[in-house]
mmCIF file of C-alpha atoms and ligand atoms in Angstrom:
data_model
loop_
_atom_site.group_PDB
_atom_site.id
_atom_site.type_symbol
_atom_site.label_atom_id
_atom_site.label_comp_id
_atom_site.label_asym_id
_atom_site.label_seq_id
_atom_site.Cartn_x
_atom_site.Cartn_y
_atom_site.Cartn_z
ATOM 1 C CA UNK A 954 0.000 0.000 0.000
ATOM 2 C CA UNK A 955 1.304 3.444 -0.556
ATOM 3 C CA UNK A 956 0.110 6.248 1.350
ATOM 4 C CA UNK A 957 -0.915 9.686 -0.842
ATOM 5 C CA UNK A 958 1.984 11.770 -1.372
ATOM 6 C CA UNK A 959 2.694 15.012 0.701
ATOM 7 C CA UNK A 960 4.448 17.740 -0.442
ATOM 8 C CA UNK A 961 5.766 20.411 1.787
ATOM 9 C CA UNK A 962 8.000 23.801 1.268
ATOM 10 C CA UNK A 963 10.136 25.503 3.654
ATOM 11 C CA UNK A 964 12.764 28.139 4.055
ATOM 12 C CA UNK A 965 16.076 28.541 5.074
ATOM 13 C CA UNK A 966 16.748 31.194 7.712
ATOM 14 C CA UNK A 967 19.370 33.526 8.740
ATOM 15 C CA UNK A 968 19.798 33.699 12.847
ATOM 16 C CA UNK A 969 20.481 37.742 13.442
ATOM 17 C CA UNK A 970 21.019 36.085 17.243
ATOM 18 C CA UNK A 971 22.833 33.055 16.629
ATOM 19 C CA UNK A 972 22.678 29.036 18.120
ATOM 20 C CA UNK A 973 26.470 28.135 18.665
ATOM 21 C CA UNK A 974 26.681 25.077 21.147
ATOM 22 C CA UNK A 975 24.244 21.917 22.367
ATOM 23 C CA UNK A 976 23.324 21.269 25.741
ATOM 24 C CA UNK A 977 21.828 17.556 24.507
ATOM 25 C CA UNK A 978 23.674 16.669 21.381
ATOM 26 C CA UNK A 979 21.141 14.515 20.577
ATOM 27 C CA UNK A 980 18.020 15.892 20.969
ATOM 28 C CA UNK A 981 19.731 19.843 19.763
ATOM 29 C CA UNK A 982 18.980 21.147 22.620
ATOM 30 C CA UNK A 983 20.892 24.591 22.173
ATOM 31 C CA UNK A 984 23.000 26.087 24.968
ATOM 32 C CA UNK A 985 21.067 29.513 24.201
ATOM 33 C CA UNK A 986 18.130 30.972 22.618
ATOM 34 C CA UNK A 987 18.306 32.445 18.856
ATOM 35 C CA UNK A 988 16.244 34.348 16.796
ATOM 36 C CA UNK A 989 16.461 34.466 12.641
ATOM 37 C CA UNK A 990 14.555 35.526 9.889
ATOM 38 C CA UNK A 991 13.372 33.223 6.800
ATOM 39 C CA UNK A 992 14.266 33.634 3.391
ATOM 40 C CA UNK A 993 11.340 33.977 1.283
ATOM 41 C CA UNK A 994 13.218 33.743 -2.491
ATOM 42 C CA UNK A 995 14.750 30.255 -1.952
ATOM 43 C CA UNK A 996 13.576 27.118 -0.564
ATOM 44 C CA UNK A 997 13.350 23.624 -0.589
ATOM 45 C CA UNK A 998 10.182 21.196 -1.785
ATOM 46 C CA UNK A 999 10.258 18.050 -0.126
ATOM 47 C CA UNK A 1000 7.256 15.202 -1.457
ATOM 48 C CA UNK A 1001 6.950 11.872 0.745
ATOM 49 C CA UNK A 1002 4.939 8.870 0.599
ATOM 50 C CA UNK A 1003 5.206 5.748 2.831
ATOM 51 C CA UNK A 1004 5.079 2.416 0.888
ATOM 52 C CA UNK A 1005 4.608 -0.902 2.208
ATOM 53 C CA UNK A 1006 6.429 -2.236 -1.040
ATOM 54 C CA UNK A 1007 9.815 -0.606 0.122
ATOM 55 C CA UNK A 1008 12.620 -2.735 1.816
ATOM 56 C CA UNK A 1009 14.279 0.852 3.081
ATOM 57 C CA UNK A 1010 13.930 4.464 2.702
ATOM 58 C CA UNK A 1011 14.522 5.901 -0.425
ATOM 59 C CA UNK A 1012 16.240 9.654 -0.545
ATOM 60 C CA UNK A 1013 16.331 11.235 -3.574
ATOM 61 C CA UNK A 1014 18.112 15.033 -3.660
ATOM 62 C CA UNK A 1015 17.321 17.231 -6.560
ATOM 63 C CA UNK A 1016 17.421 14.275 -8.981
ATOM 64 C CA UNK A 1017 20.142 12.125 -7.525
ATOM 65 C CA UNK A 1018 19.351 9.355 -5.488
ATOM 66 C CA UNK A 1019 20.966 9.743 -1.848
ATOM 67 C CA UNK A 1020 22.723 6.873 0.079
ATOM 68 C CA UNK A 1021 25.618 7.006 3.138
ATOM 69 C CA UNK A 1022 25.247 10.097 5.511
ATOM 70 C CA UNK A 1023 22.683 11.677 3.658
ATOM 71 C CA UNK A 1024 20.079 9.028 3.776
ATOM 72 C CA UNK A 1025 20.843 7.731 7.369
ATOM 73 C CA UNK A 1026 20.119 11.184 8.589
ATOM 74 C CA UNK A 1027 16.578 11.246 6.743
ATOM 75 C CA UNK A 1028 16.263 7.746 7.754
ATOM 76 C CA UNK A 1029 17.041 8.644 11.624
ATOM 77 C CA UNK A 1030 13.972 11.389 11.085
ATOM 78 C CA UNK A 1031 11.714 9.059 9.388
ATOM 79 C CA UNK A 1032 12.412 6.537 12.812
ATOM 80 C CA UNK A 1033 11.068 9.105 14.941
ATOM 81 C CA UNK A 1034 8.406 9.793 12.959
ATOM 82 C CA UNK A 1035 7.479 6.264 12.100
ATOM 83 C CA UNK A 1036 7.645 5.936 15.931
ATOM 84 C CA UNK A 1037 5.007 8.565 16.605
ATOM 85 C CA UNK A 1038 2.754 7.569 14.162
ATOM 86 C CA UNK A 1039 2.876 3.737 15.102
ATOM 87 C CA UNK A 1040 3.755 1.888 12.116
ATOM 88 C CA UNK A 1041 6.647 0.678 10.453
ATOM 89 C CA UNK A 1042 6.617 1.600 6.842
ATOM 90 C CA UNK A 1043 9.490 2.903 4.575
ATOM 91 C CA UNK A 1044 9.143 6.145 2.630
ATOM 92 C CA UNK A 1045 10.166 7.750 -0.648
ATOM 93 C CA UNK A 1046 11.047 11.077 -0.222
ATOM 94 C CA UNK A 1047 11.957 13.359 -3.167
ATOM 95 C CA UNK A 1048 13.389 16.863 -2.344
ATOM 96 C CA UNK A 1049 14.277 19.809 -4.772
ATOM 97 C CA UNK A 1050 16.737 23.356 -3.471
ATOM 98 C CA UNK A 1051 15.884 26.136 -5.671
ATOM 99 C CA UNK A 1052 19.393 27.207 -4.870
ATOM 100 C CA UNK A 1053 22.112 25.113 -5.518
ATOM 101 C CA UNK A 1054 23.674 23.330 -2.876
ATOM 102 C CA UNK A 1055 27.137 25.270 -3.714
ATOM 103 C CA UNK A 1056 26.155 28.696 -3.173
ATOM 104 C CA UNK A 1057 27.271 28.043 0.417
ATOM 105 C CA UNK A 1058 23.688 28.504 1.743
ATOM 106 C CA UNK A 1059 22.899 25.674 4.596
ATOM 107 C CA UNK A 1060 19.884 23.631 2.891
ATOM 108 C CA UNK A 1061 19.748 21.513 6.784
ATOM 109 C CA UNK A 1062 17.149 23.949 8.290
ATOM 110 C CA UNK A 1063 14.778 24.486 4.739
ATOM 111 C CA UNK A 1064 15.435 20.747 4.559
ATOM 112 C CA UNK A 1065 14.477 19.267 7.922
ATOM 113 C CA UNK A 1066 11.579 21.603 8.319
ATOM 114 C CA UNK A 1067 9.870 20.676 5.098
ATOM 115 C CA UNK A 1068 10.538 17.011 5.547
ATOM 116 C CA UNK A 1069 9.092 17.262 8.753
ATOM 117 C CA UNK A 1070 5.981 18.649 7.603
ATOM 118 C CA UNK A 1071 5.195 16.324 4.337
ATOM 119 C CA UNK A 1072 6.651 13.299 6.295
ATOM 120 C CA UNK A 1073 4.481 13.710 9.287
ATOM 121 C CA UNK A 1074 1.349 14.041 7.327
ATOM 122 C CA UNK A 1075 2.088 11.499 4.984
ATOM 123 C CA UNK A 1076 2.304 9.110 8.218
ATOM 124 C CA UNK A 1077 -1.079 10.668 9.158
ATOM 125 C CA UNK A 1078 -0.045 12.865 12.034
ATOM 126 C CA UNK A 1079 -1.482 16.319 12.416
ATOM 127 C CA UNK A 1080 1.065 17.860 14.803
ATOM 128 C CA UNK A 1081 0.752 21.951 15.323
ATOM 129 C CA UNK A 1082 3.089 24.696 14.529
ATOM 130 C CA UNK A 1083 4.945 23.752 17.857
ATOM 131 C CA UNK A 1084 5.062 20.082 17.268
ATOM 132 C CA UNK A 1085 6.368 20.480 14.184
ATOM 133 C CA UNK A 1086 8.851 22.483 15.668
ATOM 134 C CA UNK A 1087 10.303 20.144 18.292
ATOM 135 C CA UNK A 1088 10.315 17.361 15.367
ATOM 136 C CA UNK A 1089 12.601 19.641 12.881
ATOM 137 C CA UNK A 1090 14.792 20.523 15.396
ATOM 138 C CA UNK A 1091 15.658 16.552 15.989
ATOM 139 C CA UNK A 1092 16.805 16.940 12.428
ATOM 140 C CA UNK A 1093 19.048 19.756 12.542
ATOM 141 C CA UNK A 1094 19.118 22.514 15.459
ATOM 142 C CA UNK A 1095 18.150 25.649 13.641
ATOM 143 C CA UNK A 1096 15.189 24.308 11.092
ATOM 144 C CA UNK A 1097 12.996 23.805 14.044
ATOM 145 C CA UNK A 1098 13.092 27.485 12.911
ATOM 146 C CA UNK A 1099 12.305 27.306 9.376
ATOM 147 C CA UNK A 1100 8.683 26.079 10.647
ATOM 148 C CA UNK A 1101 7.269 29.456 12.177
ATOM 149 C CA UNK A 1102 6.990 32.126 9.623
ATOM 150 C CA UNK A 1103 8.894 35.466 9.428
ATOM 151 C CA UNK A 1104 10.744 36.490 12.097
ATOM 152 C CA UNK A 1105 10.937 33.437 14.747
ATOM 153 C CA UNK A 1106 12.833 33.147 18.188
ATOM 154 C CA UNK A 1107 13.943 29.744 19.314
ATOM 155 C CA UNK A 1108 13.070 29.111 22.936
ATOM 156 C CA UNK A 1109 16.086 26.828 24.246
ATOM 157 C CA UNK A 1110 13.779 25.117 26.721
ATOM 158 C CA UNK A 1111 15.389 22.537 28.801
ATOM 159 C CA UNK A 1112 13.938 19.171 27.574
ATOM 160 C CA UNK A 1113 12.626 17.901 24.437
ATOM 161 C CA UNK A 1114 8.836 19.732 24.904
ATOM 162 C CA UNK A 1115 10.408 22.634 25.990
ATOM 163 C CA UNK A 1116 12.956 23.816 23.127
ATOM 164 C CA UNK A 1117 10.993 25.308 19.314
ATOM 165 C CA UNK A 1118 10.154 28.022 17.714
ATOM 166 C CA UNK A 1119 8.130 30.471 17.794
ATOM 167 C CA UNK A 1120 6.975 33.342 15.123
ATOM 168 C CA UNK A 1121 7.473 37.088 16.683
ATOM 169 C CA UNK A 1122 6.590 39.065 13.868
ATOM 170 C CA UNK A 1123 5.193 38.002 10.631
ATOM 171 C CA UNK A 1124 7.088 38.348 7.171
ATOM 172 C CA UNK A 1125 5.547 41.854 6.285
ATOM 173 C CA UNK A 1126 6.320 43.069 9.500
ATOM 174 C CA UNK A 1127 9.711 44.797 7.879
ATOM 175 C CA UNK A 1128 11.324 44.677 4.627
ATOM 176 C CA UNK A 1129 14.340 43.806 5.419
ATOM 177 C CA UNK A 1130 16.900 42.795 3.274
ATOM 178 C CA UNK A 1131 19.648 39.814 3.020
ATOM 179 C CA UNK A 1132 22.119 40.358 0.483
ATOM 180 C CA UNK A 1133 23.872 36.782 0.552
ATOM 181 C CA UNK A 1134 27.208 37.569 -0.332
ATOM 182 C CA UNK A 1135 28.957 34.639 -2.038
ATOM 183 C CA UNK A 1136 32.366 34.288 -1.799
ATOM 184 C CA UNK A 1137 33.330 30.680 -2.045
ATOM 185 C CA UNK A 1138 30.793 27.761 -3.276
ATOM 186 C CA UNK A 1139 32.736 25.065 -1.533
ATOM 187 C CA UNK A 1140 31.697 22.591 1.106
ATOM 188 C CA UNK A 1141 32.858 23.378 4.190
ATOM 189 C CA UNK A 1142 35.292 21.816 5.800
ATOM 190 C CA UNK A 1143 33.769 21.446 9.651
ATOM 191 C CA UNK A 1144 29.892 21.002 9.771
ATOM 192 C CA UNK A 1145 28.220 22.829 12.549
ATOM 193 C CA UNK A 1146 27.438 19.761 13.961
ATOM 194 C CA UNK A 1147 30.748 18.761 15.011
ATOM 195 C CA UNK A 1148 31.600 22.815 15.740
ATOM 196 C CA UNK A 1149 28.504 22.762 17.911
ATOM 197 C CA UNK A 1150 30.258 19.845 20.118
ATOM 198 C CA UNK A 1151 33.177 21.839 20.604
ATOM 199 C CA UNK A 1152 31.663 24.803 21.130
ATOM 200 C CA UNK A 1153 32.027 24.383 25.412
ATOM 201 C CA UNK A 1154 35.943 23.961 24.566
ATOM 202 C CA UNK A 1155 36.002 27.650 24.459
ATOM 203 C CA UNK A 1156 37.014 29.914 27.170
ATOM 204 C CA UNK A 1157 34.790 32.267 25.616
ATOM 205 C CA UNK A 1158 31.594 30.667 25.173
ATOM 206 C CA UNK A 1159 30.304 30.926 28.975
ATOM 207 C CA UNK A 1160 30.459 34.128 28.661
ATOM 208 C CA UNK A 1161 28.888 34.338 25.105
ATOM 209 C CA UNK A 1162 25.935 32.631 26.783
ATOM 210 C CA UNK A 1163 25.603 34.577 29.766
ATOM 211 C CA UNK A 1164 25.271 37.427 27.899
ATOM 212 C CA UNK A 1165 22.553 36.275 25.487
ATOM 213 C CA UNK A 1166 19.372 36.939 27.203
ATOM 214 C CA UNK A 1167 21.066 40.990 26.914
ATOM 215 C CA UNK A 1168 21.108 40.303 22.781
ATOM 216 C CA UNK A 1169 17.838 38.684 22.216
ATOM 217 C CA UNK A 1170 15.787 41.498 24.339
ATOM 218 C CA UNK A 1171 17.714 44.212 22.283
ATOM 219 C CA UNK A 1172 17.067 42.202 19.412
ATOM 220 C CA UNK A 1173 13.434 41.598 19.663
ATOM 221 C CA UNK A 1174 13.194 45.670 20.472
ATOM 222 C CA UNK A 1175 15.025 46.471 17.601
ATOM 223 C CA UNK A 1176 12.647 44.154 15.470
ATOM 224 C CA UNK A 1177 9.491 45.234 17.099
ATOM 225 C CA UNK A 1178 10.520 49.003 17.053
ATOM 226 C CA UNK A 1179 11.714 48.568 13.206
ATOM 227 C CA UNK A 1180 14.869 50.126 14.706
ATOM 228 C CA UNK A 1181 17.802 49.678 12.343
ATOM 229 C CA UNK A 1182 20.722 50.948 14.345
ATOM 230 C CA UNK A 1183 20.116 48.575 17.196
ATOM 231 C CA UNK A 1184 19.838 46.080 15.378
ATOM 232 C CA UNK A 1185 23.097 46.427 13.563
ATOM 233 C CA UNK A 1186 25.298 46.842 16.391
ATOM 234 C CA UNK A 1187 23.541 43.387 18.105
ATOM 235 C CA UNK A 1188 23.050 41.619 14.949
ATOM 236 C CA UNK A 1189 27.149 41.965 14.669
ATOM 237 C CA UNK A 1190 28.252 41.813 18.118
ATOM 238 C CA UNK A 1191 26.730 38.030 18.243
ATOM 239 C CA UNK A 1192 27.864 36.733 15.038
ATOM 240 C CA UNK A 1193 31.863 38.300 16.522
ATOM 241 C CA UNK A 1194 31.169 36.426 19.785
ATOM 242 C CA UNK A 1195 30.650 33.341 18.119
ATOM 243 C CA UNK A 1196 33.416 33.411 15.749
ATOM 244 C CA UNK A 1197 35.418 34.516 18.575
ATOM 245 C CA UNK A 1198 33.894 31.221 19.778
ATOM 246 C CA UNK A 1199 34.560 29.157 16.542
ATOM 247 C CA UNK A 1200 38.363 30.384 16.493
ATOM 248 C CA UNK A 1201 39.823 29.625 20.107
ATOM 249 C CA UNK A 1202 37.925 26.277 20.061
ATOM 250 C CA UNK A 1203 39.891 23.061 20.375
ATOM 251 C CA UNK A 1204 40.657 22.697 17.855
ATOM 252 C CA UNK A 1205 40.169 26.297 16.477
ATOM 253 C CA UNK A 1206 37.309 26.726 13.794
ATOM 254 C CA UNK A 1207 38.451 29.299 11.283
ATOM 255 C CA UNK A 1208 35.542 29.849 9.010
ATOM 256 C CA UNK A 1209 35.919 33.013 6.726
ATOM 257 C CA UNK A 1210 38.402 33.854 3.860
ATOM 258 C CA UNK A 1211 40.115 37.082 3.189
ATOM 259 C CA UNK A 1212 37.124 37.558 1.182
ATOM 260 C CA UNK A 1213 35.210 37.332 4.003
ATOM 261 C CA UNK A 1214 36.816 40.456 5.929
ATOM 262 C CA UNK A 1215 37.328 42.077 3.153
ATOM 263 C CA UNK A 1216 33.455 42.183 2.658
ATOM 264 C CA UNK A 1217 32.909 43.373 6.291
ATOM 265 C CA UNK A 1218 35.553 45.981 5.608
ATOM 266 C CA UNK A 1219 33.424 46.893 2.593
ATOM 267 C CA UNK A 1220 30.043 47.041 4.981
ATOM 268 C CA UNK A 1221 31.655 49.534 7.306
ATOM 269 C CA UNK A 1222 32.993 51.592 4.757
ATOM 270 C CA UNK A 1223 29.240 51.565 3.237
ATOM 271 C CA UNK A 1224 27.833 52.885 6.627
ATOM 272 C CA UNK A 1225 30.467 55.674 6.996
ATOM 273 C CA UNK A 1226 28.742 56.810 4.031
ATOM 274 C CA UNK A 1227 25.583 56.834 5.556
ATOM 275 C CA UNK A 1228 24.563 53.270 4.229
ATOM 276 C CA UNK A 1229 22.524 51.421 6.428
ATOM 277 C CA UNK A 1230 23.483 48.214 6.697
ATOM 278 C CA UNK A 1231 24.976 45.391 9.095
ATOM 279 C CA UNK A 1232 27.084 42.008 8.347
ATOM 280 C CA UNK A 1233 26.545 38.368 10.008
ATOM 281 C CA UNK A 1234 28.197 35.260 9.044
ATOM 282 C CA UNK A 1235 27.232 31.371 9.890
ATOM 283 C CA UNK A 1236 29.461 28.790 9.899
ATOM 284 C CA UNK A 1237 31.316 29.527 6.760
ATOM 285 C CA UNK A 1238 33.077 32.346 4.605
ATOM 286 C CA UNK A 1239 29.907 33.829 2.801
ATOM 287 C CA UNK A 1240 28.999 36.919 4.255
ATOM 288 C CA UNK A 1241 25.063 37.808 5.087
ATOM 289 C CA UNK A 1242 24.494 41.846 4.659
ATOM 290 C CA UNK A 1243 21.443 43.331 5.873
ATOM 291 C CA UNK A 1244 20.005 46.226 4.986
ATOM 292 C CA UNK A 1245 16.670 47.999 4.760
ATOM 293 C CA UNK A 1246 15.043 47.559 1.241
ATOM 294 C CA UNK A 1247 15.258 51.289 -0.060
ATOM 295 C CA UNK A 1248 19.443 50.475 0.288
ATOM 296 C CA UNK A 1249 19.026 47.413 -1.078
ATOM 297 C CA UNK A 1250 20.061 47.956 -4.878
ATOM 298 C CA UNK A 1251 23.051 50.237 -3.601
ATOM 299 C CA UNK A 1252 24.275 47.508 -0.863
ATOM 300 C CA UNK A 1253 23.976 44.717 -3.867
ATOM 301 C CA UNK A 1254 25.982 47.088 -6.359
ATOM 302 C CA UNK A 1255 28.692 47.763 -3.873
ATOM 303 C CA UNK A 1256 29.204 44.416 -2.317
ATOM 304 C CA UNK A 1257 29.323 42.462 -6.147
ATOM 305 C CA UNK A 1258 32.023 44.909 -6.982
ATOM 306 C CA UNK A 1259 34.429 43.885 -3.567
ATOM 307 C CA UNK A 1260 37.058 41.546 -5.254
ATOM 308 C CA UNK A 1261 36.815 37.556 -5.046
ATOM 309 C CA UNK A 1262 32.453 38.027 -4.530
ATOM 310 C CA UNK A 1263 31.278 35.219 -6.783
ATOM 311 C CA UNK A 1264 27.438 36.726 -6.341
ATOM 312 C CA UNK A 1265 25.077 38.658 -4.470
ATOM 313 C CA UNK A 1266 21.759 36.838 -3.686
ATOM 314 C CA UNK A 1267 18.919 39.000 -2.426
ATOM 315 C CA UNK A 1268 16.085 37.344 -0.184
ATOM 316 C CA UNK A 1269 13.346 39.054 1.667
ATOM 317 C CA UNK A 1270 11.389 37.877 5.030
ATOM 318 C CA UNK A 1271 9.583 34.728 4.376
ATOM 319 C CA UNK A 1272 6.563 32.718 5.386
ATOM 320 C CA UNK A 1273 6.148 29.575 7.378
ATOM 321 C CA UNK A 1274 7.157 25.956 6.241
ATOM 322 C CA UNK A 1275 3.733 24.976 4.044
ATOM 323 C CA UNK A 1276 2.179 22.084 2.309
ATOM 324 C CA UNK A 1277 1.712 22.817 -1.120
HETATM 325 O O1 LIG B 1552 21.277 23.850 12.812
HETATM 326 P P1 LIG B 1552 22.729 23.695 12.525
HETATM 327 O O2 LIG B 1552 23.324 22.490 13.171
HETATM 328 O O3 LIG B 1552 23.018 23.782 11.035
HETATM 329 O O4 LIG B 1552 23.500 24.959 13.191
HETATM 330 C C1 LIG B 1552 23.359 26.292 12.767
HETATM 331 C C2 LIG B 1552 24.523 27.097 13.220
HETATM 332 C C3 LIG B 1552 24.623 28.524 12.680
HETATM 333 O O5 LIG B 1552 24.103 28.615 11.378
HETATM 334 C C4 LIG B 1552 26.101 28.917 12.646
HETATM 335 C C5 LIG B 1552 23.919 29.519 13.594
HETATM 336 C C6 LIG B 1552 22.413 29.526 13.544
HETATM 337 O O6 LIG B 1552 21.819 29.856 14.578
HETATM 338 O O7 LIG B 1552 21.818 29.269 12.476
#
């Protein structure tokens, strides 16, 4: 028997307060709260059905069938969800990025949230926006925020029910910008899933997370109050700490490129000429510029001229993780 197929989209996100560090590896339960924005021009499409006919899951990634690493992590999600919905069934699941996988943009979050979704209801589970949440984040840490819609905070909760997402101000709420600045299209070296385990080797990160309740309040004012300045100075502060995090781990995680600095170099020169705008990185060399829409075109045209950028990618807030 084959169940009906469910198809599901969802969007990456960029975290203006960032998740660096587990407390339970396993279950992703952060060592602090984030909050990010989604990314309404790309995301992923994810269609599963459950048949009775399979001898194992079946991953297929924008046209290529998946095995190794890849497919034990969908089937690891597919366990739990087989588990809630009490039956025992493999699945096909088909999945599409409208952004290629080498633009350096993490496809983990779009991809675990919109799994979640189409898998869940193909197994006949109606879980709610919160639900849905918890279940992503067992995927990978930061879709359980892909599942809210616009700007969402992750609650870092202490246990399992405790730690998802929640929406704090819808897409339209502000027009902000995200100029993805693309400066090297190659696979990382370090996932964030191994930096996450190293994260506590750092002398710095207790005192990254002592200080975070201080950055989410002044970012959720700066959000709420459309206040661009504030949320500048925060939005880079955090993603310093955790580099500053990343690069006296053990062993050190050195992420960016000259390209990298020479693009925040390029972002403070833009705001001493009254630019607004503000830089934050994740765990790799391309370089995430924010801006308010009316500098948008400006931001784009001076950060695609700054030597070794590949390409400028410009996303707007996005919606919630959706069946299609
Ligand atoms: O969810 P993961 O394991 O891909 O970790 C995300 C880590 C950062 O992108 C660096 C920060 C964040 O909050 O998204």
């Amino acid at each position: 028997m084959i169940s009906n197929p469910v198809t599901a989209i969802a969007h990456p996100n960029i975290a203006l307060i960032k998740y660096w560090g587990d407390v339970d590896i396993t279950l992703h339960i952060p060592a602090n709260g984030s909050i990010s924005m989604n990314l309404d021009e790309l995301f992923t499409r994810t269609c599963v059905a459950f048949d009775s006919g399979l001898k194992k899951d079946e991953f297929i990634l924008d046209g290529k069938e998946m095995g190794g690493l890849s497919l034990d992590r969908v089937t690891i999600h597919l366990d739990h969800i087989r588990n809630l919905a009490k039956t025992e069934t493999f699945a096909r699941v088909e999945s599409w990025n409208n952004f290629p996988m080498s633009a350096g943009i993490a496809s983990s979050a779009s991809g675990f949230a919109a799994l979640s979704l189409a898998a869940s209801r193909a197994a006949g589970l109606q879980l709610d926006e919160t639900g849905l949440s918890r279940l992503a984040r067992r995927g990978s840490g930061s879709a359980c925020r892909s599942v809210p819609g616009g700007f969402v905070e992750w609650q870092a909760g202490k246990s399992d029910q405790e730690s998802y997402a929640l929406s704090i101000a819808p897409a339209k709420h502000w027009d902000i910008v995200d100029c993805i600045v693309v400066v090297s299209e190659e696979e990382k070296q370090t996932s964030s899933r191994e930096g996450h385990s190293i994260a506590h080797t750092s002398v710095l990160q207790p005192a990254r997370i002592e200080d975070t309740p201080r950055r989410l309040e002044s970012c959720r004012s700066a959000l709420m109050e459309q206040d661009f300045e504030m949320l500048a100075k925060v939005v880079e502060q955090d993603s310093n700490l955790m580099h500053s995090v990343m690069m006296t781990s053990n062993p050190p995680l050195i992420y960016w490129l000259p390209e990298t600095l020479a693009v925040i170099l390029a972002v403070k020169a833009l705001r001493m000429n009254g630019i607004q705008a503000c830089y934050t990185i994740d765990a790799g060399p391309n370089v995430h510029v924010l801006c308010p829409e009316e500098d948008a075109k400006e931001v784009y045209q001076r950060m695609i001229e700054v030597r070794g950028v590949k390409k400028v990618l410009i996303c707007h807030p996005g919606g919630p993780a959706v069946i299609e």
